[in-house]
Structure formats: structure tokens, C-alpha cells
Short mmCIF file of C-alpha atoms in Angstrom, two decimals:
data_model
loop_
_atom_site.label_atom_id
_atom_site.label_comp_id
_atom_site.label_asym_id
_atom_site.label_seq_id
_atom_site.Cartn_x
_atom_site.Cartn_y
_atom_site.Cartn_z
CA MET M 1 0.00 0.00 0.00
CA ALA M 2 1.47 3.38 0.97
CA ASN M 3 5.24 3.74 1.41
CA SER M 4 5.52 6.46 4.00
CA SER M 5 3.97 6.69 7.45
CA VAL M 6 4.39 10.46 7.52
CA ALA M 7 1.30 12.32 6.31
CA ASP M 8 2.30 14.47 3.36
CA GLN M 9 0.56 15.90 0.36
CA GLU M 10 1.95 13.28 -2.01
CA GLY M 11 0.84 10.19 -0.10
CA GLN M 12 -1.90 7.91 -1.44
CA VAL M 13 -5.44 8.90 -0.48
CA MET M 14 -8.16 6.26 -0.13
CA LEU M 15 -11.75 6.85 0.88
CA LEU M 16 -13.80 3.93 2.19
CA GLY M 17 -17.50 4.57 1.71
CA PHE M 18 -21.01 3.72 0.58
CA TRP M 19 -22.56 5.31 -2.55
CA PHE M 20 -25.68 6.14 -0.57
CA SER M 21 -24.09 7.76 2.48
CA PRO M 22 -24.40 11.54 2.92
CA PHE M 23 -21.47 11.44 5.39
CA VAL M 24 -19.24 9.88 2.76
CA LYS M 25 -20.45 12.34 0.13
CA ARG M 26 -19.35 15.28 2.28
CA VAL M 27 -15.81 13.99 2.38
CA GLU M 28 -15.85 13.52 -1.41
CA TRP M 29 -17.01 17.11 -1.79
CA ALA M 30 -14.10 18.31 0.35
CA LEU M 31 -11.61 16.25 -1.67
CA LYS M 32 -13.04 17.36 -5.02
CA PHE M 33 -13.17 21.00 -3.90
CA LYS M 34 -9.41 20.88 -3.33
CA GLY M 35 -8.72 18.86 -6.47
CA ILE M 36 -7.23 15.97 -4.46
CA GLU M 37 -6.94 12.63 -6.24
CA TYR M 38 -8.24 9.67 -4.31
CA ASP M 39 -9.22 6.03 -4.67
CA PHE M 40 -12.80 5.32 -3.67
CA VAL M 41 -13.42 1.90 -2.13
CA GLU M 42 -17.10 0.92 -2.23
CA GLU M 43 -17.77 -1.02 0.95
CA ASP M 44 -20.54 -3.58 1.37
CA SER M 45 -22.64 -2.60 4.39
CA THR M 46 -23.65 -6.25 4.89
CA ASN M 47 -20.06 -7.48 4.68
CA LYS M 48 -17.56 -4.90 5.88
CA SER M 49 -14.00 -5.40 4.69
CA ALA M 50 -11.07 -6.22 6.95
CA LEU M 51 -9.54 -2.91 5.85
CA LEU M 52 -12.57 -0.99 7.12
CA LEU M 53 -12.79 -2.90 10.40
CA ASN M 54 -9.06 -2.45 11.03
CA SER M 55 -9.08 1.21 10.04
CA ASN M 56 -12.05 2.12 12.20
CA PRO M 57 -12.24 -0.49 14.96
CA ILE M 58 -14.09 1.86 17.31
CA HIS M 59 -17.12 2.68 15.15
CA LYS M 60 -16.71 0.16 12.29
CA ARG M 61 -18.34 2.57 9.86
CA VAL M 62 -17.71 4.78 6.85
CA PRO M 63 -16.42 7.25 5.87
CA VAL M 64 -12.80 6.45 6.60
CA LEU M 65 -10.04 8.42 4.89
CA ILE M 66 -6.71 6.62 4.66
CA HIS M 67 -3.83 8.96 3.87
CA SER M 68 -0.35 7.46 3.44
CA GLY M 69 -1.64 4.46 5.36
CA ASN M 70 -3.03 6.53 8.27
CA PRO M 71 -6.78 6.18 8.86
CA ILE M 72 -9.09 8.99 9.97
CA ALA M 73 -12.79 8.50 10.81
CA GLU M 74 -15.81 10.79 11.43
CA SER M 75 -16.77 13.05 8.51
CA LEU M 76 -16.23 16.43 10.20
CA VAL M 77 -12.89 15.33 11.67
CA ILE M 78 -11.85 14.13 8.19
CA ILE M 79 -12.86 17.43 6.56
CA GLU M 80 -10.80 19.47 9.03
CA TYR M 81 -7.86 17.12 8.44
CA ILE M 82 -8.20 17.63 4.68
CA ASP M 83 -8.33 21.40 5.15
CA GLU M 84 -5.20 21.42 7.32
CA THR M 85 -3.17 19.05 5.13
CA TRP M 86 -3.94 20.54 1.68
CA LYS M 87 -3.81 24.32 1.84
CA GLN M 88 -5.30 25.19 -1.58
CA SER M 89 -8.96 26.23 -1.78
CA PRO M 90 -9.56 26.67 1.95
CA ILE M 91 -12.79 25.15 3.27
CA LEU M 92 -12.85 26.85 6.67
CA PRO M 93 -12.40 30.64 6.85
CA GLU M 94 -9.01 31.99 7.92
CA GLU M 95 -10.02 34.27 10.76
CA PRO M 96 -10.47 32.56 14.17
CA TYR M 97 -13.86 34.10 14.99
CA GLU M 98 -15.27 33.21 11.58
CA ARG M 99 -13.88 29.69 11.97
CA ALA M 100 -15.65 29.45 15.32
CA MET M 101 -18.93 30.55 13.71
CA ALA M 102 -18.53 27.96 10.93
CA ARG M 103 -17.81 25.20 13.47
CA PHE M 104 -20.74 26.30 15.65
CA TRP M 105 -23.17 26.06 12.75
CA ALA M 106 -21.72 22.70 11.68
CA SER M 107 -22.30 21.44 15.22
CA PHE M 108 -25.85 22.85 15.25
CA ILE M 109 -26.67 21.21 11.91
CA GLU M 110 -25.35 17.83 13.07
CA GLN M 111 -27.18 17.85 16.38
CA LYS M 112 -30.44 19.49 15.36
CA VAL M 113 -30.94 18.57 11.70
CA THR M 114 -28.80 15.59 10.70
CA GLU M 115 -29.25 13.39 13.78
CA PRO M 116 -33.02 13.92 14.16
CA THR M 117 -33.46 13.24 10.41
CA ARG M 118 -31.63 9.94 10.77
CA ALA M 119 -33.82 9.16 13.79
CA ALA M 120 -37.00 10.10 11.89
CA LEU M 121 -36.00 7.76 9.06
CA PHE M 122 -35.77 4.85 11.49
CA SER M 123 -38.88 5.54 13.58
CA GLN M 124 -42.62 5.83 13.23
CA GLY M 125 -45.71 7.09 15.04
CA GLU M 126 -45.22 9.27 18.09
CA GLN M 127 -41.46 8.76 18.18
CA GLN M 128 -41.15 9.98 14.61
CA GLU M 129 -43.49 12.90 15.23
CA LYS M 130 -41.20 14.10 18.03
CA LYS M 131 -38.19 14.05 15.72
CA VAL M 132 -40.05 15.76 12.87
CA LYS M 133 -41.00 18.60 15.25
CA GLU M 134 -37.32 18.96 16.24
CA ILE M 135 -36.24 19.13 12.60
CA LYS M 136 -38.89 21.73 11.76
CA GLU M 137 -37.76 23.94 14.65
CA ALA M 138 -34.14 23.63 13.57
CA MET M 139 -35.07 24.47 9.96
CA GLU M 140 -36.57 27.75 11.21
CA VAL M 141 -33.17 28.62 12.67
CA VAL M 142 -31.42 27.57 9.45
CA GLU M 143 -33.81 29.71 7.39
CA GLY M 144 -33.10 32.63 9.72
CA GLU M 145 -29.37 32.20 9.22
CA ALA M 146 -29.84 31.91 5.44
CA LYS M 147 -31.93 35.11 5.44
CA ALA M 148 -29.24 36.90 7.42
CA LYS M 149 -26.20 35.73 5.44
CA LEU M 150 -27.28 35.07 1.86
CA ASN M 151 -28.35 37.38 -0.95
CA ASP M 152 -27.93 37.79 -4.71
CA LYS M 153 -24.18 38.35 -4.33
CA THR M 154 -23.56 35.86 -1.50
CA LEU M 155 -24.99 32.55 -2.60
CA PHE M 156 -23.29 30.34 -0.04
CA PHE M 157 -22.49 30.33 3.67
CA GLY M 158 -18.82 30.16 2.67
CA GLY M 159 -19.19 33.74 1.42
CA GLY M 160 -19.53 35.09 -2.11
CA ASN M 161 -19.78 32.50 -4.85
CA GLY M 162 -17.70 29.82 -3.18
CA VAL M 163 -18.93 27.01 -0.97
CA GLY M 164 -17.37 26.61 2.45
CA TYR M 165 -17.48 24.37 5.49
CA VAL M 166 -21.10 25.05 6.46
CA ASP M 167 -22.32 24.47 2.88
CA ILE M 168 -20.48 21.14 2.73
CA VAL M 169 -21.86 20.08 6.13
CA LEU M 170 -25.43 21.12 5.26
CA GLY M 171 -25.20 19.97 1.63
CA TRP M 172 -26.69 16.50 2.23
CA THR M 173 -30.11 18.15 2.65
CA CYS M 174 -30.26 19.15 -1.02
CA ASN M 175 -30.59 15.54 -2.07
CA TRP M 176 -31.26 13.24 0.87
CA MET M 177 -33.84 15.31 2.76
CA GLU M 178 -36.54 14.86 0.09
CA THR M 179 -35.64 11.18 -0.15
CA ILE M 180 -36.00 10.62 3.57
CA GLU M 181 -39.23 12.65 3.68
CA GLU M 182 -40.73 10.39 1.02
CA VAL M 183 -39.48 7.16 2.55
CA GLY M 184 -40.30 8.15 6.11
CA GLY M 185 -43.69 9.66 5.27
CA PHE M 186 -43.24 13.14 6.73
CA LYS M 187 -42.58 16.70 5.60
CA VAL M 188 -40.08 19.24 6.91
CA LEU M 189 -39.21 21.10 3.72
CA ASP M 190 -41.54 23.98 2.82
CA PRO M 191 -40.59 26.41 0.02
CA GLU M 192 -43.06 28.97 1.33
CA SER M 193 -41.66 29.29 4.83
CA GLN M 194 -38.07 28.46 3.80
CA PRO M 195 -37.47 30.53 0.64
CA GLN M 196 -33.80 31.39 1.34
CA PHE M 197 -32.97 27.81 2.24
CA HIS M 198 -34.60 26.54 -0.96
CA LYS M 199 -32.62 29.11 -2.99
CA TRP M 200 -29.45 27.88 -1.30
CA MET M 201 -30.32 24.21 -2.08
CA ALA M 202 -30.97 25.07 -5.74
CA ASN M 203 -27.63 26.90 -5.99
CA PHE M 204 -25.75 24.14 -4.19
CA ARG M 205 -27.09 21.49 -6.55
CA GLU M 206 -25.73 23.45 -9.52
CA VAL M 207 -22.16 23.88 -8.25
CA PRO M 208 -20.03 22.29 -11.01
CA PHE M 209 -18.11 19.85 -8.80
CA ILE M 210 -21.22 18.98 -6.73
CA LYS M 211 -23.76 18.38 -9.49
CA PRO M 212 -22.31 15.18 -11.00
CA THR M 213 -21.99 13.58 -7.54
CA LEU M 214 -25.71 13.74 -6.73
CA GLU M 215 -27.40 10.36 -6.94
CA PRO M 216 -30.75 10.15 -8.78
CA LYS M 217 -33.60 10.53 -6.30
CA GLU M 218 -35.40 7.36 -7.42
CA LYS M 219 -32.29 5.30 -6.74
CA LEU M 220 -31.91 6.78 -3.25
CA VAL M 221 -35.62 6.39 -2.46
CA GLU M 222 -35.60 2.72 -3.47
CA PHE M 223 -32.54 2.04 -1.36
CA PHE M 224 -33.64 3.91 1.77
CA ARG M 225 -37.13 2.44 1.58
CA MET M 226 -35.54 -1.00 1.87
CA VAL M 227 -33.26 0.11 4.70
CA ARG M 228 -36.18 1.60 6.66
CA GLN M 229 -38.31 -1.49 6.21
CA ASP M 230 -35.46 -3.71 7.37
CA ARG M 231 -34.87 -1.63 10.47
CA LEU M 232 -38.53 -1.25 11.46
CA GLY M 233 -39.26 -4.87 10.60
CA LEU M 234 -36.66 -5.93 13.14
CA VAL M 235 -38.08 -3.67 15.84
CA ALA M 236 -41.60 -5.07 15.33
CA ASN M 237 -40.35 -8.63 15.76
CA GLU M 238 -38.51 -7.99 19.05
CA MET W 1 -17.54 52.16 23.81
CA PRO W 2 -16.73 48.75 22.29
CA GLU W 3 -16.73 45.84 24.71
CA GLU W 4 -13.26 44.53 25.55
CA GLY W 5 -11.82 41.58 27.38
CA VAL W 6 -12.87 38.00 27.94
CA LYS W 7 -15.99 36.78 29.74
CA LEU W 8 -16.99 33.19 30.44
CA PHE W 9 -20.56 32.18 31.26
CA GLY W 10 -20.65 28.83 33.03
CA THR W 11 -21.73 26.85 36.07
CA TRP W 12 -19.52 25.51 38.86
CA VAL W 13 -20.58 21.93 38.22
CA SER W 14 -20.66 21.74 34.41
CA PRO W 15 -17.67 19.87 32.96
CA PHE W 16 -18.30 21.75 29.72
CA SER W 17 -17.67 25.21 31.18
CA ARG W 18 -14.86 23.81 33.38
CA ARG W 19 -13.13 22.79 30.15
CA ILE W 20 -13.02 26.41 29.07
CA GLU W 21 -11.60 27.50 32.42
CA VAL W 22 -8.74 25.01 31.98
CA ALA W 23 -8.03 26.24 28.45
CA LEU W 24 -7.99 29.90 29.48
CA LYS W 25 -5.82 29.26 32.53
CA LEU W 26 -3.34 27.16 30.52
CA LYS W 27 -2.90 30.17 28.25
CA GLY W 28 -2.77 32.66 31.11
CA VAL W 29 -5.73 34.59 29.70
CA GLN W 30 -7.45 36.95 32.15
CA TYR W 31 -11.20 36.55 32.14
CA GLU W 32 -14.32 37.52 34.01
CA TYR W 33 -16.34 34.52 35.14
CA ILE W 34 -20.12 34.71 35.36
CA GLU W 35 -21.90 31.93 37.29
CA GLU W 36 -25.25 31.19 35.68
CA ASP W 37 -28.36 29.79 37.33
CA LEU W 38 -29.71 27.47 34.65
CA THR W 39 -33.18 27.53 36.18
CA ASN W 40 -33.16 31.31 35.73
CA LYS W 41 -30.90 32.20 32.81
CA SER W 42 -29.59 35.73 32.66
CA PRO W 43 -30.63 38.11 29.86
CA ALA W 44 -26.94 38.35 28.98
CA LEU W 45 -26.64 34.60 28.38
CA LEU W 46 -29.80 34.56 26.28
CA HIS W 47 -28.46 37.52 24.31
CA TYR W 48 -25.07 35.90 23.67
CA ASN W 49 -26.40 32.41 22.86
CA PRO W 50 -29.93 32.82 21.51
CA VAL W 51 -29.72 29.59 19.47
CA ASN W 52 -28.96 27.06 22.24
CA LYS W 53 -29.39 29.23 25.36
CA GLN W 54 -26.69 27.10 27.02
CA ILE W 55 -23.41 27.48 28.82
CA PRO W 56 -20.52 27.66 28.27
CA VAL W 57 -20.37 30.85 26.26
CA LEU W 58 -17.12 32.74 25.78
CA VAL W 59 -17.42 36.42 24.92
CA HIS W 60 -14.25 37.97 23.49
CA ASN W 61 -14.31 41.71 22.85
CA GLY W 62 -18.10 41.53 22.71
CA LYS W 63 -18.26 38.59 20.29
CA PRO W 64 -19.79 35.36 21.62
CA VAL W 65 -18.66 31.79 20.93
CA ALA W 66 -20.67 28.76 22.09
CA GLU W 67 -20.14 24.94 22.22
CA SER W 68 -17.19 23.78 24.34
CA PHE W 69 -15.04 22.26 21.59
CA VAL W 70 -15.68 25.22 19.28
CA ILE W 71 -14.61 27.56 22.09
CA MET W 72 -11.49 25.50 22.84
CA GLU W 73 -10.41 25.62 19.19
CA TYR W 74 -11.09 29.37 19.12
CA ILE W 75 -8.96 29.89 22.23
CA ASP W 76 -6.12 27.83 20.73
CA GLU W 77 -6.21 29.82 17.47
CA THR W 78 -6.47 33.22 19.15
CA TRP W 79 -3.82 32.80 21.86
CA LYS W 80 -1.11 30.83 20.12
CA HIS W 81 1.33 30.17 22.99
CA ASN W 82 1.06 26.92 25.03
CA PRO W 83 -0.86 25.13 22.26
CA ILE W 84 -3.69 22.83 23.32
CA LEU W 85 -3.90 20.96 20.01
CA PRO W 86 -0.79 19.33 18.53
CA ALA W 87 0.85 20.86 15.44
CA ASP W 88 0.60 17.78 13.20
CA PRO W 89 -2.71 17.49 11.27
CA TYR W 90 -2.98 13.74 11.86
CA GLU W 91 -2.47 14.08 15.60
CA ARG W 92 -5.00 16.92 15.64
CA ALA W 93 -7.47 14.62 13.88
CA MET W 94 -6.88 11.95 16.55
CA ALA W 95 -7.47 14.44 19.38
CA ARG W 96 -10.70 15.64 17.76
CA PHE W 97 -11.86 12.07 17.06
CA TRP W 98 -11.45 11.01 20.69
CA ALA W 99 -12.91 14.24 22.06
CA LYS W 100 -16.01 13.61 19.93
CA TYR W 101 -16.09 10.02 21.23
CA ILE W 102 -16.14 11.31 24.79
CA ASP W 103 -19.07 13.66 24.19
CA GLU W 104 -21.07 11.34 21.93
CA LYS W 105 -20.47 7.95 23.59
CA PHE W 106 -19.00 8.36 27.07
CA TRP W 107 -21.19 11.23 28.27
CA PRO W 108 -24.55 9.57 27.39
CA ALA W 109 -23.32 6.31 28.93
CA ALA W 110 -22.28 8.09 32.14
CA ARG W 111 -25.68 9.78 32.43
CA LYS W 112 -27.43 6.43 31.97
CA ILE W 113 -25.40 4.74 34.71
CA VAL W 114 -26.59 7.11 37.43
CA VAL W 115 -30.27 6.44 36.72
CA ALA W 116 -30.14 2.77 35.71
CA LYS W 117 -30.66 -0.09 38.14
CA GLY W 118 -29.71 -3.76 38.51
CA GLU W 119 -28.82 -5.64 35.33
CA GLU W 120 -29.31 -2.59 33.13
CA GLN W 121 -26.85 -0.60 35.21
CA LYS W 122 -24.35 -3.45 35.11
CA GLY W 123 -24.59 -3.47 31.32
CA GLU W 124 -23.98 0.27 31.16
CA ILE W 125 -20.96 -0.07 33.44
CA ASP W 126 -19.47 -2.82 31.26
CA GLU W 127 -20.03 -0.59 28.23
CA ILE W 128 -18.34 2.42 29.76
CA GLN W 129 -15.40 0.36 31.00
CA GLN W 130 -14.90 -0.84 27.43
CA GLN W 131 -15.00 2.78 26.27
CA MET W 132 -12.33 3.66 28.83
CA LYS W 133 -10.22 0.71 27.63
CA ASN W 134 -10.47 2.22 24.14
CA LEU W 135 -9.27 5.55 25.51
CA GLU W 136 -6.32 3.79 27.14
CA GLY W 137 -5.32 2.66 23.64
CA GLU W 138 -4.94 6.32 22.70
CA LEU W 139 -3.06 7.27 25.88
CA LYS W 140 -0.55 4.38 25.81
CA GLU W 141 2.67 5.29 27.69
CA LYS W 142 2.15 9.04 27.65
CA LYS W 143 1.88 11.20 30.75
CA PHE W 144 -1.17 12.96 29.31
CA PHE W 145 -3.09 12.57 26.05
CA GLY W 146 -1.35 15.81 25.05
CA GLY W 147 2.10 14.35 25.83
CA GLU W 148 4.18 15.98 28.53
CA SER W 149 1.54 18.64 29.18
CA LEU W 150 -2.27 18.82 29.10
CA GLY W 151 -3.87 18.87 25.68
CA PHE W 152 -7.26 19.08 24.01
CA LEU W 153 -8.21 15.51 24.82
CA ASP W 154 -7.15 15.70 28.48
CA ILE W 155 -9.39 18.73 28.88
CA ALA W 156 -12.26 17.02 27.02
CA ALA W 157 -11.89 13.94 29.22
CA ASN W 158 -12.78 15.93 32.35
CA ILE W 159 -16.19 14.28 32.08
CA ILE W 160 -14.57 11.23 33.62
CA ILE W 161 -14.38 13.17 36.88
CA TRP W 162 -18.14 13.76 36.70
CA LEU W 163 -18.60 9.98 36.62
CA VAL W 164 -16.11 9.32 39.42
CA VAL W 165 -17.90 11.75 41.75
CA ALA W 166 -21.36 10.50 40.77
CA GLN W 167 -20.44 6.89 41.47
CA GLU W 168 -19.02 7.88 44.85
CA ALA W 169 -22.16 9.83 45.71
CA LEU W 170 -24.21 6.73 44.93
CA GLY W 171 -21.97 4.48 46.99
CA MET W 172 -21.09 2.42 43.94
CA ASP W 173 -17.95 0.40 43.37
CA GLN W 174 -15.25 2.30 41.53
CA ILE W 175 -15.87 2.05 37.82
CA LEU W 176 -12.50 3.53 36.89
CA ASN W 177 -10.51 1.23 39.16
CA GLU W 178 -6.79 0.62 39.16
CA GLU W 179 -7.17 -3.11 38.55
CA LYS W 180 -9.28 -2.98 35.42
CA LEU W 181 -8.01 0.29 33.97
CA PRO W 182 -4.49 0.92 35.30
CA VAL W 183 -3.41 3.22 32.49
CA LEU W 184 -6.39 5.56 32.72
CA TYR W 185 -6.37 5.39 36.51
CA GLY W 186 -2.77 6.63 36.55
CA TRP W 187 -3.66 9.40 34.10
CA LEU W 188 -6.56 10.55 36.29
CA GLN W 189 -4.29 10.87 39.34
CA ARG W 190 -1.82 12.95 37.32
CA LEU W 191 -4.66 15.08 35.97
CA LEU W 192 -6.06 15.82 39.44
CA ASP W 193 -2.53 16.66 40.58
CA ASP W 194 -1.86 19.12 37.77
CA ALA W 195 -1.52 22.67 39.10
CA VAL W 196 -3.84 24.25 36.52
CA PHE W 197 -6.36 21.46 36.19
CA LYS W 198 -7.01 21.05 39.88
CA GLU W 199 -8.16 24.67 40.13
CA CYS W 200 -10.87 23.88 37.60
CA VAL W 201 -12.55 20.92 39.29
CA PRO W 202 -15.82 21.41 41.20
CA PRO W 203 -15.13 21.43 44.99
CA LYS W 204 -15.43 17.75 45.95
CA ASP W 205 -17.72 17.98 48.99
CA ARG W 206 -20.13 20.37 47.34
CA HIS W 207 -20.10 18.16 44.21
CA LEU W 208 -20.82 15.01 46.23
CA ASP W 209 -23.64 16.70 48.14
CA LEU W 210 -25.26 17.87 44.91
CA PHE W 211 -25.08 14.41 43.37
CA LYS W 212 -26.43 12.71 46.48
CA VAL W 213 -29.49 14.94 46.23
CA LYS W 214 -29.77 14.69 42.44
CA PHE W 215 -29.20 10.96 41.95
CA GLY W 216 -29.54 9.57 45.45
CA SER W 217 -33.26 8.89 45.13
CA SER W 218 -32.40 6.04 42.72
CA ILE W 219 -30.82 4.21 45.68
CA ALA W 220 -33.87 4.73 47.89
CA SER W 221 -36.15 3.16 45.31
CA LYS W 222 -33.92 0.09 44.68
#
């Protein structure tokens, strides 16, 4: 595999992932944004490889970035590593206070939008209703932030015409949120009450390095429908 | 007149605001500390953190930063001497990975232990001991996770003290015991002995009393 154990810009970059994972996609966006060449290893979620299990023994999940033989797990940790190792096209802002704001919003999105959406996908009835309410409340905050920061000249949270950390962290919503709504049987997206957020999603989808990476909705819906049925089927039989 | 200086909103018992105190003291940064009553949050706190309305919040020259790890990274990038995170990107990634692990796995497990009973509690204890074994794998032979001096992960791991005091308040057997977890046990003693860190730990008696009141009823109903 890799020759050197010292992380350097020339070392081989491998990304272990699933085609359907929004967490993996984020890492790909970060790599593509910087123009970093990498080998993508499609893992089988029903039969995880020895490489994956050895590279991420704690969580045993994707994404895992392996750089010069050194593995890094957790999508946000990986993105910061990428930003600090390859200095071109910065993802996080330079100024410490702006970096803190970007990290704060990333943390908010993960805790209040991403996690409850995952939970809503894998629940039903009252439990799901609770999560949907959480997501809706969080989306109000996101819309507020979009209203405050974005306009005709500033299309993205990264500032100006370029995407940044917050866009990459939030980006999964532009494709997966509708999928999960359909599969889970709920609604949190509303163009009427979230006009700025919908503008942002439309712009994000069109970014030249993002657009070709977005999976067709029908393919995602079919896959996640199966995943949800599997998960809920198990719960019902316990 | 523009606001100047550093303010920290926290509570005496929260490991999350205690983390910030350690970081500021390690850097020798002067700050004003404001003790919040979380049952009656101050207008200032709500003004500085309208999104989460939580402590800790650091206010630097009038600009607020919330979320303990976000604040710690901000402190490290603003005051560059005595670095909390290592210089190497891979080592930084490891520190962040394990800090996340502590907040996302260890902290929920610790909170479950104090309210669980019987077999369920035993299961939670086994789980958290395994988590601590995993942490030992990261510590290895080092004095601290940060090496010779305290680093990001040592500060993040202050939640372990929360668990140690809670278990004592409940009269439980030591979960982090020298026999099962010698490496982490040794680290904890060094941490509690560290000149800066020990100033930032809730006063033991007061901490125990609070936990006896807060969690003690679970003993009574066993």
C-alpha cells in the first residue's frame, strides 16, 4: 500500500465509503473542492472489509479516509484534516472568529438537523413525530441564518460564490432530505416558509463539482425504503 | 464604547464550562467569570447564545462563541502560545476524534449509569469500562493525552471526573478502578494533581452533596 507513514501531500489517499451515504459524500465534496486525487473503495454494508474494520475499529463505519496508510474516521474530523493538510482552496475561513462561527453552525446542523433526520427515518408514530418537530424547529433557525447571510451576491455560507465548510456540512439536505421525507412519510421542507434555504439548495445542486456527484432521487428512495423497512421490521419482531 | 476583554458564562458543576476554564488558565488569559443559574438564565446569556441558550459561552471583545469544543479551538487559534492541540494534522485529527467520542459515547453512557438499576446498570458499566479501555489505547505510555503537558483531549476527558464523583455519591464500586483500567487510573491521578487542572474541578464535597441529592433517590427506590 502506501510507502511512508508520515502524512504528506503526495501520499496515497483512499476513501472507504457507501454510494448512498451523505457522510461519505461530504468527504468527497471536500476532496473534489481541493482537487485531491483519491481512490474510492465501495464497501458492502452487509459485509464490511477487513480494511474498514481495522481502520475504524471503534465505530466500524464509513467514511474512513486513509492517507499514506493513516486512517481517519468521522466526517467532520476528516474534513478538518483535509483542510489542514492541503492548503489550496480553503474550506474553513481563515479568521479565528469566523472559523468558530462555521464550526458552531456545523455542530448545530449535526445535532439538530442531521441526527433527528436519521432518527425520523428509522422511527414511526409518536417517536417519529417528536423528531419531525425537532427538525422543523431547527429548519426555522437555518432559514433565519440563510436570510441573514445570503443574498444575490452571497450565494453560499462560505461567502460570495464559493462554498465553504457550512455548505459542505449542510449539503446533504439538497438531495437526501426529500428522499428521507418520502421514505419516512413526513414533511419538513416547505418552500413557502423556507425561501432562502430553498434558494441555497438550488444553488448548491448546480455547483459544477457537486452536481455530477448527486445520486438520482429514485435510486436513493428505493434504497432507503428497503433500509427503513429492514430496520422497522426488526423492531416489530422484538 | 466597544466591549473589551474576555468573559466566560458557566456553572460551577458543568464539565463543559470547566473545560473552558482550563483552556484559558493554561494560556494565562485573564477573564471575568459569570456563574449562571440554569433555572433562571440571565438576559446576557440569552443575548449571547440565543440559538442554544446554554453554557458555556465565551465572549471575546463583545463577540460570543458557544459549544465547548468550538470555544477551545477558538482559544487555541487566538492565543497561540502553550498550544492545546498538537501541530501535526494527523495528531489533531486523533485528538478531535477522541474528544467527539467522549461527548457522543462516554457522556450519554455516564448519564445512563446514574439512573439505571440492577442488570441494566451493570450493562452500562461494562459498556463504559470498554470505552475507557479504548481511551487507554490512545493514551498508551504518555503522561497525558497531550504528551508531557495537558492537551485538548485531556481537557475534554474531564467528564470522567463527573462519573467518578457521581459513582461515589451513589456508593457504587469504583468504575475507573486501578485493577481494570491501570493506564487511565494513573492518568486521572496525574490530571487531578496538575496545578492548573485542579483549580478547575468542582469542589469535591459540594459536588458530592449535589449528586447525592440529584441521583440519590435512585438508591432509595432500589
